């Protein structure tokens, strides 16, 4: 099928064109897939299949497109600096990756980090999840919003904005807090350190949000935004499946915040996961995450089997 105009939401006029998978895959025809099967296994998310075909058809073309955007931005900045007569170094190209819990955005971000670093023009790529900018559990409890973890108000948005601003301004070294999924909390004294990357990937639920009031949002500092999309009912099933897999993996550790769920039976496990989905994750998706889809530069549209079936790309 030929490319066609499409909306991020599927209705009416749009600044996007939709590219079917076969056409998208052709964009990287002849480019060797650089990742080994063991690397793909390491990068795949829990319960999310990832094979060489998916990488070759979807993520290799995307990494090449992002590489072209990054090198194009670098040339434009060099020309602008020459015109202005200034000698400041080129600042990092910043990519935001957004989408629901369990949709696979973390896997997408990890894949892009690996693939982009294989292109000669973007060898140094850093990935920072926004989980590190969640408020500590003690503070969430103090504010009475621990059950809204992942909603915009549960993040230290000023700290995230300061972090990305510092990286984007070319600071030699910038530090971010570290979040433990086992502890379900910020780890005191642990940090992620970013040192002048060619590309910085910021991955998180709400990273494409517009500013709530006058002023900057972190998305204003992005050069490119990726939204990972799927039908809500599919994401719900992926969430339940992931929860049940975690029961025999991360939850089985006594140190895990969710260790109390390790012994649930199949039906009780499913109902517990659906309860969390319906009360927290689905409302956050509908109220805060999904409305940012139209702000993306590119939308990856996933089918029920996790495979990307088409790509929406903002018109140039």
PDB file of C-alpha atoms in Angstrom:
ATOM      1  CA  UNK A   1       0.000   0.000   0.000  1.00  0.00           C
ATOM      2  CA  UNK A   2       1.275   3.486  -0.756  1.00  0.00           C
ATOM      3  CA  UNK A   3       1.988   6.104   1.870  1.00  0.00           C
ATOM      4  CA  UNK A   4      -1.061   8.084   2.911  1.00  0.00           C
ATOM      5  CA  UNK A   5      -1.991  11.018   5.052  1.00  0.00           C
ATOM      6  CA  UNK A   6      -3.038   9.917   8.539  1.00  0.00           C
ATOM      7  CA  UNK A   7      -3.741  11.349  11.929  1.00  0.00           C
ATOM      8  CA  UNK A   8      -2.033  10.215  15.097  1.00  0.00           C
ATOM      9  CA  UNK A   9      -5.497   9.370  16.371  1.00  0.00           C
ATOM     10  CA  UNK A  10      -6.935   8.129  13.080  1.00  0.00           C
ATOM     11  CA  UNK A  11      -9.489  10.858  12.203  1.00  0.00           C
ATOM     12  CA  UNK A  12      -9.467  13.998  10.058  1.00  0.00           C
ATOM     13  CA  UNK A  13      -6.663  16.083   8.533  1.00  0.00           C
ATOM     14  CA  UNK A  14      -3.199  15.479   9.915  1.00  0.00           C
ATOM     15  CA  UNK A  15       0.415  16.610   9.787  1.00  0.00           C
ATOM     16  CA  UNK A  16       1.400  12.897   9.553  1.00  0.00           C
ATOM     17  CA  UNK A  17       1.818  10.456   6.709  1.00  0.00           C
ATOM     18  CA  UNK A  18       1.319   6.755   7.381  1.00  0.00           C
ATOM     19  CA  UNK A  19       3.941   4.377   5.997  1.00  0.00           C
ATOM     20  CA  UNK A  20       3.040   0.708   5.833  1.00  0.00           C
ATOM     21  CA  UNK A  21       5.549  -1.741   7.253  1.00  0.00           C
ATOM     22  CA  UNK A  22       6.706  -3.187   3.915  1.00  0.00           C
ATOM     23  CA  UNK A  23       7.460   0.276   2.529  1.00  0.00           C
ATOM     24  CA  UNK A  24       9.187   1.299   5.763  1.00  0.00           C
ATOM     25  CA  UNK A  25      11.335  -1.854   5.774  1.00  0.00           C
ATOM     26  CA  UNK A  26      12.550  -1.049   2.234  1.00  0.00           C
ATOM     27  CA  UNK A  27      14.182   2.114   3.553  1.00  0.00           C
ATOM     28  CA  UNK A  28      16.979   0.019   5.088  1.00  0.00           C
ATOM     29  CA  UNK A  29      17.231  -2.510   2.250  1.00  0.00           C
ATOM     30  CA  UNK A  30      20.768  -3.842   1.996  1.00  0.00           C
ATOM     31  CA  UNK A  31      21.863  -2.437   5.365  1.00  0.00           C
ATOM     32  CA  UNK A  32      23.189  -5.301   7.518  1.00  0.00           C
ATOM     33  CA  UNK A  33      21.476  -5.928  10.841  1.00  0.00           C
ATOM     34  CA  UNK A  34      24.269  -5.275  13.366  1.00  0.00           C
ATOM     35  CA  UNK A  35      22.844  -6.963  16.469  1.00  0.00           C
ATOM     36  CA  UNK A  36      23.488 -10.612  17.352  1.00  0.00           C
ATOM     37  CA  UNK A  37      20.704 -12.884  18.688  1.00  0.00           C
ATOM     38  CA  UNK A  38      22.207 -12.785  22.194  1.00  0.00           C
ATOM     39  CA  UNK A  39      22.175  -8.974  22.089  1.00  0.00           C
ATOM     40  CA  UNK A  40      18.510  -8.982  21.033  1.00  0.00           C
ATOM     41  CA  UNK A  41      17.693 -11.313  23.921  1.00  0.00           C
ATOM     42  CA  UNK A  42      19.396  -8.908  26.339  1.00  0.00           C
ATOM     43  CA  UNK A  43      17.557  -5.886  24.934  1.00  0.00           C
ATOM     44  CA  UNK A  44      14.067  -7.408  24.790  1.00  0.00           C
ATOM     45  CA  UNK A  45      11.558  -6.464  27.453  1.00  0.00           C
ATOM     46  CA  UNK A  46       9.871  -9.051  29.666  1.00  0.00           C
ATOM     47  CA  UNK A  47       7.108 -10.789  27.740  1.00  0.00           C
ATOM     48  CA  UNK A  48       7.898  -8.841  24.592  1.00  0.00           C
ATOM     49  CA  UNK A  49       9.119 -10.874  21.604  1.00  0.00           C
ATOM     50  CA  UNK A  50      11.954  -9.322  19.641  1.00  0.00           C
ATOM     51  CA  UNK A  51      13.560 -10.960  16.643  1.00  0.00           C
ATOM     52  CA  UNK A  52      15.978 -10.083  13.867  1.00  0.00           C
ATOM     53  CA  UNK A  53      13.156  -9.510  11.375  1.00  0.00           C
ATOM     54  CA  UNK A  54      11.491  -6.888  13.582  1.00  0.00           C
ATOM     55  CA  UNK A  55      14.787  -5.081  14.093  1.00  0.00           C
ATOM     56  CA  UNK A  56      15.647  -5.177  10.383  1.00  0.00           C
ATOM     57  CA  UNK A  57      12.178  -4.111   9.200  1.00  0.00           C
ATOM     58  CA  UNK A  58      11.351  -1.463  11.804  1.00  0.00           C
ATOM     59  CA  UNK A  59      14.177  -0.301  14.028  1.00  0.00           C
ATOM     60  CA  UNK A  60      17.068  -0.286  11.586  1.00  0.00           C
ATOM     61  CA  UNK A  61      15.226   2.169   9.256  1.00  0.00           C
ATOM     62  CA  UNK A  62      14.232   4.233  12.297  1.00  0.00           C
ATOM     63  CA  UNK A  63      17.827   4.382  13.546  1.00  0.00           C
ATOM     64  CA  UNK A  64      18.970   5.500  10.110  1.00  0.00           C
ATOM     65  CA  UNK A  65      16.308   8.204   9.974  1.00  0.00           C
ATOM     66  CA  UNK A  66      17.317   9.444  13.425  1.00  0.00           C
ATOM     67  CA  UNK A  67      20.967   9.393  12.390  1.00  0.00           C
ATOM     68  CA  UNK A  68      20.099  11.553   9.366  1.00  0.00           C
ATOM     69  CA  UNK A  69      18.187  13.990  11.578  1.00  0.00           C
ATOM     70  CA  UNK A  70      21.075  14.166  14.055  1.00  0.00           C
ATOM     71  CA  UNK A  71      23.760  14.729  11.425  1.00  0.00           C
ATOM     72  CA  UNK A  72      21.533  17.222   9.625  1.00  0.00           C
ATOM     73  CA  UNK A  73      21.059  19.152  12.867  1.00  0.00           C
ATOM     74  CA  UNK A  74      24.810  19.126  13.431  1.00  0.00           C
ATOM     75  CA  UNK A  75      25.449  20.609   9.956  1.00  0.00           C
ATOM     76  CA  UNK A  76      22.784  23.247  10.482  1.00  0.00           C
ATOM     77  CA  UNK A  77      24.289  24.205  13.850  1.00  0.00           C
ATOM     78  CA  UNK A  78      27.762  24.443  12.316  1.00  0.00           C
ATOM     79  CA  UNK A  79      26.473  26.694   9.528  1.00  0.00           C
ATOM     80  CA  UNK A  80      24.622  28.853  12.038  1.00  0.00           C
ATOM     81  CA  UNK A  81      27.676  29.159  14.284  1.00  0.00           C
ATOM     82  CA  UNK A  82      29.767  30.178  11.292  1.00  0.00           C
ATOM     83  CA  UNK A  83      27.181  32.783  10.293  1.00  0.00           C
ATOM     84  CA  UNK A  84      27.066  34.183  13.824  1.00  0.00           C
ATOM     85  CA  UNK A  85      30.828  34.036  14.288  1.00  0.00           C
ATOM     86  CA  UNK A  86      30.695  31.930  17.477  1.00  0.00           C
ATOM     87  CA  UNK A  87      32.747  28.866  18.406  1.00  0.00           C
ATOM     88  CA  UNK A  88      30.585  26.937  20.826  1.00  0.00           C
ATOM     89  CA  UNK A  89      30.541  23.162  20.396  1.00  0.00           C
ATOM     90  CA  UNK A  90      27.551  21.348  18.925  1.00  0.00           C
ATOM     91  CA  UNK A  91      25.062  20.280  21.598  1.00  0.00           C
ATOM     92  CA  UNK A  92      23.603  16.751  21.826  1.00  0.00           C
ATOM     93  CA  UNK A  93      20.672  15.658  19.689  1.00  0.00           C
ATOM     94  CA  UNK A  94      17.866  14.788  22.135  1.00  0.00           C
ATOM     95  CA  UNK A  95      15.221  12.133  21.436  1.00  0.00           C
ATOM     96  CA  UNK A  96      12.137  11.551  23.575  1.00  0.00           C
ATOM     97  CA  UNK A  97      10.485   8.102  23.650  1.00  0.00           C
ATOM     98  CA  UNK A  98       6.988   8.005  25.151  1.00  0.00           C
ATOM     99  CA  UNK A  99       4.090   5.580  25.543  1.00  0.00           C
ATOM    100  CA  UNK A 100       2.069   3.580  28.040  1.00  0.00           C
ATOM    101  CA  UNK A 101       3.264   1.202  30.699  1.00  0.00           C
ATOM    102  CA  UNK A 102       3.817  -2.243  29.072  1.00  0.00           C
ATOM    103  CA  UNK A 103       3.709  -0.943  25.483  1.00  0.00           C
ATOM    104  CA  UNK A 104       7.426  -1.599  24.958  1.00  0.00           C
ATOM    105  CA  UNK A 105       8.879   1.908  24.978  1.00  0.00           C
ATOM    106  CA  UNK A 106      11.834   0.875  27.148  1.00  0.00           C
ATOM    107  CA  UNK A 107      12.763  -1.832  24.643  1.00  0.00           C
ATOM    108  CA  UNK A 108      12.453   0.677  21.802  1.00  0.00           C
ATOM    109  CA  UNK A 109      14.720   3.106  23.646  1.00  0.00           C
ATOM    110  CA  UNK A 110      17.323   0.414  24.365  1.00  0.00           C
ATOM    111  CA  UNK A 111      17.262  -0.731  20.738  1.00  0.00           C
ATOM    112  CA  UNK A 112      17.707   2.806  19.446  1.00  0.00           C
ATOM    113  CA  UNK A 113      20.648   3.368  21.788  1.00  0.00           C
ATOM    114  CA  UNK A 114      22.383   0.260  20.452  1.00  0.00           C
ATOM    115  CA  UNK A 115      21.571   0.862  16.785  1.00  0.00           C
ATOM    116  CA  UNK A 116      22.370   4.576  16.747  1.00  0.00           C
ATOM    117  CA  UNK A 117      25.743   3.924  18.361  1.00  0.00           C
ATOM    118  CA  UNK A 118      26.656   1.677  15.390  1.00  0.00           C
ATOM    119  CA  UNK A 119      26.376   4.562  12.903  1.00  0.00           C
ATOM    120  CA  UNK A 120      29.677   6.409  12.402  1.00  0.00           C
ATOM    121  CA  UNK A 121      28.149   9.864  12.923  1.00  0.00           C
ATOM    122  CA  UNK A 122      26.539   9.061  16.306  1.00  0.00           C
ATOM    123  CA  UNK A 123      28.906   6.764  18.211  1.00  0.00           C
ATOM    124  CA  UNK A 124      28.146   8.051  21.702  1.00  0.00           C
ATOM    125  CA  UNK A 125      24.523   7.550  22.718  1.00  0.00           C
ATOM    126  CA  UNK A 126      23.175   7.797  26.270  1.00  0.00           C
ATOM    127  CA  UNK A 127      19.793   6.601  27.555  1.00  0.00           C
ATOM    128  CA  UNK A 128      18.145   8.074  30.652  1.00  0.00           C
ATOM    129  CA  UNK A 129      14.736   6.781  31.859  1.00  0.00           C
ATOM    130  CA  UNK A 130      12.575   9.339  33.622  1.00  0.00           C
ATOM    131  CA  UNK A 131      11.929   6.833  36.441  1.00  0.00           C
ATOM    132  CA  UNK A 132      14.908   8.415  38.193  1.00  0.00           C
ATOM    133  CA  UNK A 133      12.952  11.662  38.451  1.00  0.00           C
ATOM    134  CA  UNK A 134      10.008  10.113  40.266  1.00  0.00           C
ATOM    135  CA  UNK A 135       9.606  11.571  43.726  1.00  0.00           C
ATOM    136  CA  UNK A 136      10.802   9.160  46.460  1.00  0.00           C
ATOM    137  CA  UNK A 137       8.094   6.928  47.895  1.00  0.00           C
ATOM    138  CA  UNK A 138       8.286   8.718  51.246  1.00  0.00           C
ATOM    139  CA  UNK A 139       7.496  12.020  49.548  1.00  0.00           C
ATOM    140  CA  UNK A 140       4.696  10.472  47.489  1.00  0.00           C
ATOM    141  CA  UNK A 141       3.209   9.084  50.695  1.00  0.00           C
ATOM    142  CA  UNK A 142       3.544  12.468  52.403  1.00  0.00           C
ATOM    143  CA  UNK A 143       1.601  14.056  49.549  1.00  0.00           C
ATOM    144  CA  UNK A 144      -0.962  11.248  49.474  1.00  0.00           C
ATOM    145  CA  UNK A 145      -0.247  10.307  45.868  1.00  0.00           C
ATOM    146  CA  UNK A 146       1.668   7.017  46.105  1.00  0.00           C
ATOM    147  CA  UNK A 147      -1.231   5.373  44.251  1.00  0.00           C
ATOM    148  CA  UNK A 148      -0.715   7.874  41.418  1.00  0.00           C
ATOM    149  CA  UNK A 149       2.883   6.910  40.773  1.00  0.00           C
ATOM    150  CA  UNK A 150       3.578   7.504  37.075  1.00  0.00           C
ATOM    151  CA  UNK A 151       1.083  10.374  36.798  1.00  0.00           C
ATOM    152  CA  UNK A 152       2.696  13.740  35.942  1.00  0.00           C
ATOM    153  CA  UNK A 153       2.429  15.038  39.512  1.00  0.00           C
ATOM    154  CA  UNK A 154       4.517  12.112  40.828  1.00  0.00           C
ATOM    155  CA  UNK A 155       7.668  13.392  39.077  1.00  0.00           C
ATOM    156  CA  UNK A 156      10.133  16.089  40.016  1.00  0.00           C
ATOM    157  CA  UNK A 157       9.549  17.806  36.689  1.00  0.00           C
ATOM    158  CA  UNK A 158      11.763  20.756  37.526  1.00  0.00           C
ATOM    159  CA  UNK A 159      14.710  18.451  38.206  1.00  0.00           C
ATOM    160  CA  UNK A 160      14.100  16.614  34.916  1.00  0.00           C
ATOM    161  CA  UNK A 161      13.922  19.901  33.051  1.00  0.00           C
ATOM    162  CA  UNK A 162      17.153  21.107  34.699  1.00  0.00           C
ATOM    163  CA  UNK A 163      18.858  17.838  33.774  1.00  0.00           C
ATOM    164  CA  UNK A 164      17.917  17.919  30.083  1.00  0.00           C
ATOM    165  CA  UNK A 165      18.655  21.652  29.877  1.00  0.00           C
ATOM    166  CA  UNK A 166      22.152  21.056  31.238  1.00  0.00           C
ATOM    167  CA  UNK A 167      22.829  18.240  28.767  1.00  0.00           C
ATOM    168  CA  UNK A 168      21.373  20.233  25.890  1.00  0.00           C
ATOM    169  CA  UNK A 169      23.508  23.250  26.808  1.00  0.00           C
ATOM    170  CA  UNK A 170      26.673  21.159  26.429  1.00  0.00           C
ATOM    171  CA  UNK A 171      27.628  20.696  30.098  1.00  0.00           C
ATOM    172  CA  UNK A 172      30.655  18.428  30.468  1.00  0.00           C
ATOM    173  CA  UNK A 173      28.984  16.156  33.010  1.00  0.00           C
ATOM    174  CA  UNK A 174      25.390  15.911  34.208  1.00  0.00           C
ATOM    175  CA  UNK A 175      24.020  13.512  36.854  1.00  0.00           C
ATOM    176  CA  UNK A 176      20.575  11.973  37.175  1.00  0.00           C
ATOM    177  CA  UNK A 177      19.038  10.015  40.087  1.00  0.00           C
ATOM    178  CA  UNK A 178      18.846   6.220  39.811  1.00  0.00           C
ATOM    179  CA  UNK A 179      15.601   4.286  40.252  1.00  0.00           C
ATOM    180  CA  UNK A 180      15.444   0.632  41.326  1.00  0.00           C
ATOM    181  CA  UNK A 181      12.509  -1.345  39.954  1.00  0.00           C
ATOM    182  CA  UNK A 182      13.163  -4.014  42.560  1.00  0.00           C
ATOM    183  CA  UNK A 183      12.892  -1.515  45.414  1.00  0.00           C
ATOM    184  CA  UNK A 184      10.246   0.505  43.533  1.00  0.00           C
ATOM    185  CA  UNK A 185      12.022   3.636  44.729  1.00  0.00           C
ATOM    186  CA  UNK A 186      14.899   6.068  44.196  1.00  0.00           C
ATOM    187  CA  UNK A 187      18.242   4.726  45.437  1.00  0.00           C
ATOM    188  CA  UNK A 188      20.061   7.215  47.672  1.00  0.00           C
ATOM    189  CA  UNK A 189      23.584   7.913  46.492  1.00  0.00           C
ATOM    190  CA  UNK A 190      23.209   6.115  43.132  1.00  0.00           C
ATOM    191  CA  UNK A 191      23.358   8.170  39.946  1.00  0.00           C
ATOM    192  CA  UNK A 192      23.467   7.996  36.166  1.00  0.00           C
ATOM    193  CA  UNK A 193      26.232  10.169  34.698  1.00  0.00           C
ATOM    194  CA  UNK A 194      25.977  11.674  31.221  1.00  0.00           C
ATOM    195  CA  UNK A 195      29.087  13.151  29.599  1.00  0.00           C
ATOM    196  CA  UNK A 196      28.492  15.083  26.374  1.00  0.00           C
ATOM    197  CA  UNK A 197      26.853  12.408  24.226  1.00  0.00           C
ATOM    198  CA  UNK A 198      26.210  12.767  20.509  1.00  0.00           C
ATOM    199  CA  UNK A 199      22.639  11.640  21.194  1.00  0.00           C
ATOM    200  CA  UNK A 200      20.631  11.588  24.424  1.00  0.00           C
ATOM    201  CA  UNK A 201      17.493   9.428  24.616  1.00  0.00           C
ATOM    202  CA  UNK A 202      14.959  10.336  27.312  1.00  0.00           C
ATOM    203  CA  UNK A 203      12.420   7.546  27.854  1.00  0.00           C
ATOM    204  CA  UNK A 204       9.281   7.840  29.941  1.00  0.00           C
ATOM    205  CA  UNK A 205       5.501   7.853  30.162  1.00  0.00           C
ATOM    206  CA  UNK A 206       4.866  11.575  29.940  1.00  0.00           C
ATOM    207  CA  UNK A 207       7.959  12.995  28.245  1.00  0.00           C
ATOM    208  CA  UNK A 208       6.031  14.478  25.301  1.00  0.00           C
ATOM    209  CA  UNK A 209       3.695  16.536  27.479  1.00  0.00           C
ATOM    210  CA  UNK A 210       3.232  20.220  26.756  1.00  0.00           C
ATOM    211  CA  UNK A 211       3.926  22.715  29.558  1.00  0.00           C
ATOM    212  CA  UNK A 212       1.078  22.941  32.052  1.00  0.00           C
ATOM    213  CA  UNK A 213       1.448  26.716  32.209  1.00  0.00           C
ATOM    214  CA  UNK A 214       3.631  29.340  30.602  1.00  0.00           C
ATOM    215  CA  UNK A 215       7.241  28.214  30.527  1.00  0.00           C
ATOM    216  CA  UNK A 216       9.271  25.268  29.284  1.00  0.00           C
ATOM    217  CA  UNK A 217       8.405  21.583  29.243  1.00  0.00           C
ATOM    218  CA  UNK A 218      11.083  18.947  28.807  1.00  0.00           C
ATOM    219  CA  UNK A 219       9.561  18.134  25.393  1.00  0.00           C
ATOM    220  CA  UNK A 220      10.500  21.657  24.236  1.00  0.00           C
ATOM    221  CA  UNK A 221      14.142  20.529  24.388  1.00  0.00           C
ATOM    222  CA  UNK A 222      13.647  17.448  22.191  1.00  0.00           C
ATOM    223  CA  UNK A 223      14.865  17.362  18.610  1.00  0.00           C
ATOM    224  CA  UNK A 224      12.751  14.292  17.833  1.00  0.00           C
ATOM    225  CA  UNK A 225       9.858  12.586  19.618  1.00  0.00           C
ATOM    226  CA  UNK A 226       8.855   8.900  19.277  1.00  0.00           C
ATOM    227  CA  UNK A 227       5.507   7.614  20.558  1.00  0.00           C
ATOM    228  CA  UNK A 228       4.978   3.846  20.890  1.00  0.00           C
ATOM    229  CA  UNK A 229       1.290   3.155  20.235  1.00  0.00           C
ATOM    230  CA  UNK A 230      -1.108   0.195  20.435  1.00  0.00           C
ATOM    231  CA  UNK A 231      -4.779  -0.460  21.137  1.00  0.00           C
ATOM    232  CA  UNK A 232      -5.596  -0.031  24.810  1.00  0.00           C
ATOM    233  CA  UNK A 233      -7.028  -3.545  25.148  1.00  0.00           C
ATOM    234  CA  UNK A 234      -3.811  -5.026  23.776  1.00  0.00           C
ATOM    235  CA  UNK A 235      -1.683  -3.025  26.202  1.00  0.00           C
ATOM    236  CA  UNK A 236      -3.875  -4.189  29.074  1.00  0.00           C
ATOM    237  CA  UNK A 237      -3.248  -7.830  28.154  1.00  0.00           C
ATOM    238  CA  UNK A 238       0.489  -7.188  27.807  1.00  0.00           C
ATOM    239  CA  UNK A 239       0.463  -5.587  31.261  1.00  0.00           C
ATOM    240  CA  UNK A 240      -1.261  -8.626  32.796  1.00  0.00           C
ATOM    241  CA  UNK A 241       1.116 -11.015  31.038  1.00  0.00           C
ATOM    242  CA  UNK A 242       4.139  -9.061  32.240  1.00  0.00           C
ATOM    243  CA  UNK A 243       2.800  -8.974  35.815  1.00  0.00           C
ATOM    244  CA  UNK A 244       2.385 -12.757  35.794  1.00  0.00           C
ATOM    245  CA  UNK A 245       5.893 -13.276  34.428  1.00  0.00           C
ATOM    246  CA  UNK A 246       7.331 -10.991  37.095  1.00  0.00           C
ATOM    247  CA  UNK A 247       5.795 -13.240  39.758  1.00  0.00           C
ATOM    248  CA  UNK A 248       8.378 -15.935  39.022  1.00  0.00           C
ATOM    249  CA  UNK A 249      11.193 -13.474  38.353  1.00  0.00           C
ATOM    250  CA  UNK A 250      11.617 -10.098  40.088  1.00  0.00           C
ATOM    251  CA  UNK A 251       8.724 -10.587  42.542  1.00  0.00           C
ATOM    252  CA  UNK A 252      10.259 -13.834  43.802  1.00  0.00           C
ATOM    253  CA  UNK A 253      13.098 -11.912  45.449  1.00  0.00           C
ATOM    254  CA  UNK A 254      12.420 -11.107  49.124  1.00  0.00           C
ATOM    255  CA  UNK A 255      13.956  -7.684  48.445  1.00  0.00           C
ATOM    256  CA  UNK A 256      11.287  -6.881  45.869  1.00  0.00           C
ATOM    257  CA  UNK A 257       8.679  -4.264  46.789  1.00  0.00           C
ATOM    258  CA  UNK A 258       6.093  -6.576  45.167  1.00  0.00           C
ATOM    259  CA  UNK A 259       7.268  -9.816  46.815  1.00  0.00           C
ATOM    260  CA  UNK A 260       3.817 -10.159  48.431  1.00  0.00           C
ATOM    261  CA  UNK A 261       2.391 -10.988  44.989  1.00  0.00           C
ATOM    262  CA  UNK A 262       4.811 -13.839  44.259  1.00  0.00           C
ATOM    263  CA  UNK A 263       2.516 -16.563  45.569  1.00  0.00           C
ATOM    264  CA  UNK A 264      -0.727 -15.545  43.879  1.00  0.00           C
ATOM    265  CA  UNK A 265      -2.533 -18.156  41.788  1.00  0.00           C
ATOM    266  CA  UNK A 266      -3.233 -17.556  38.073  1.00  0.00           C
ATOM    267  CA  UNK A 267      -6.755 -16.150  38.462  1.00  0.00           C
ATOM    268  CA  UNK A 268      -5.944 -14.040  41.510  1.00  0.00           C
ATOM    269  CA  UNK A 269      -2.814 -12.795  39.756  1.00  0.00           C
ATOM    270  CA  UNK A 270      -4.806 -11.757  36.694  1.00  0.00           C
ATOM    271  CA  UNK A 271      -7.430  -9.951  38.758  1.00  0.00           C
ATOM    272  CA  UNK A 272      -4.751  -8.167  40.787  1.00  0.00           C
ATOM    273  CA  UNK A 273      -2.960  -6.999  37.640  1.00  0.00           C
ATOM    274  CA  UNK A 274      -6.213  -5.864  36.037  1.00  0.00           C
ATOM    275  CA  UNK A 275      -7.054  -3.964  39.212  1.00  0.00           C
ATOM    276  CA  UNK A 276      -3.811  -2.012  38.985  1.00  0.00           C
ATOM    277  CA  UNK A 277      -4.343  -1.476  35.272  1.00  0.00           C
ATOM    278  CA  UNK A 278      -7.895  -0.156  35.620  1.00  0.00           C
ATOM    279  CA  UNK A 279      -7.268   2.034  38.660  1.00  0.00           C
ATOM    280  CA  UNK A 280      -3.854   3.504  37.780  1.00  0.00           C
ATOM    281  CA  UNK A 281      -2.320   2.718  34.412  1.00  0.00           C
ATOM    282  CA  UNK A 282      -5.344   2.974  32.125  1.00  0.00           C
ATOM    283  CA  UNK A 283      -6.515   6.329  33.582  1.00  0.00           C
ATOM    284  CA  UNK A 284      -2.961   7.686  33.264  1.00  0.00           C
ATOM    285  CA  UNK A 285      -2.834   6.502  29.652  1.00  0.00           C
ATOM    286  CA  UNK A 286      -6.156   8.086  28.721  1.00  0.00           C
ATOM    287  CA  UNK A 287      -5.745  11.330  30.674  1.00  0.00           C
ATOM    288  CA  UNK A 288      -2.058  12.126  30.266  1.00  0.00           C
ATOM    289  CA  UNK A 289      -0.108   9.869  27.911  1.00  0.00           C
ATOM    290  CA  UNK A 290      -2.379   9.291  24.906  1.00  0.00           C
ATOM    291  CA  UNK A 291      -3.083  13.036  24.422  1.00  0.00           C
ATOM    292  CA  UNK A 292       0.663  13.561  23.780  1.00  0.00           C
ATOM    293  CA  UNK A 293       0.716  11.181  20.796  1.00  0.00           C
ATOM    294  CA  UNK A 294      -0.002  13.981  18.333  1.00  0.00           C
ATOM    295  CA  UNK A 295       3.075  15.866  19.601  1.00  0.00           C
ATOM    296  CA  UNK A 296       5.437  13.117  18.419  1.00  0.00           C
ATOM    297  CA  UNK A 297       7.590  13.350  15.312  1.00  0.00           C
ATOM    298  CA  UNK A 298       7.023   9.654  14.668  1.00  0.00           C
ATOM    299  CA  UNK A 299       4.496   7.105  15.951  1.00  0.00           C
ATOM    300  CA  UNK A 300       5.161   3.342  15.959  1.00  0.00           C
ATOM    301  CA  UNK A 301       1.813   1.534  15.653  1.00  0.00           C
ATOM    302  CA  UNK A 302       1.912  -1.953  17.157  1.00  0.00           C
ATOM    303  CA  UNK A 303      -0.367  -4.919  16.482  1.00  0.00           C
ATOM    304  CA  UNK A 304      -1.596  -7.456  19.040  1.00  0.00           C
ATOM    305  CA  UNK A 305       1.561  -9.568  18.655  1.00  0.00           C
ATOM    306  CA  UNK A 306       3.803  -6.556  19.515  1.00  0.00           C
ATOM    307  CA  UNK A 307       4.974  -6.235  15.893  1.00  0.00           C
ATOM    308  CA  UNK A 308       4.920  -2.741  14.375  1.00  0.00           C
ATOM    309  CA  UNK A 309       2.514  -2.732  11.422  1.00  0.00           C
ATOM    310  CA  UNK A 310       2.903   0.887  10.295  1.00  0.00           C
ATOM    311  CA  UNK A 311       4.671   4.144  11.086  1.00  0.00           C
ATOM    312  CA  UNK A 312       3.251   7.652  11.265  1.00  0.00           C
ATOM    313  CA  UNK A 313       5.832  10.281  10.345  1.00  0.00           C
ATOM    314  CA  UNK A 314       5.293  14.003  10.689  1.00  0.00           C
ATOM    315  CA  UNK A 315       5.315  15.678   7.284  1.00  0.00           C
ATOM    316  CA  UNK A 316       8.408  17.653   6.390  1.00  0.00           C
TER     317      UNK A 316
END
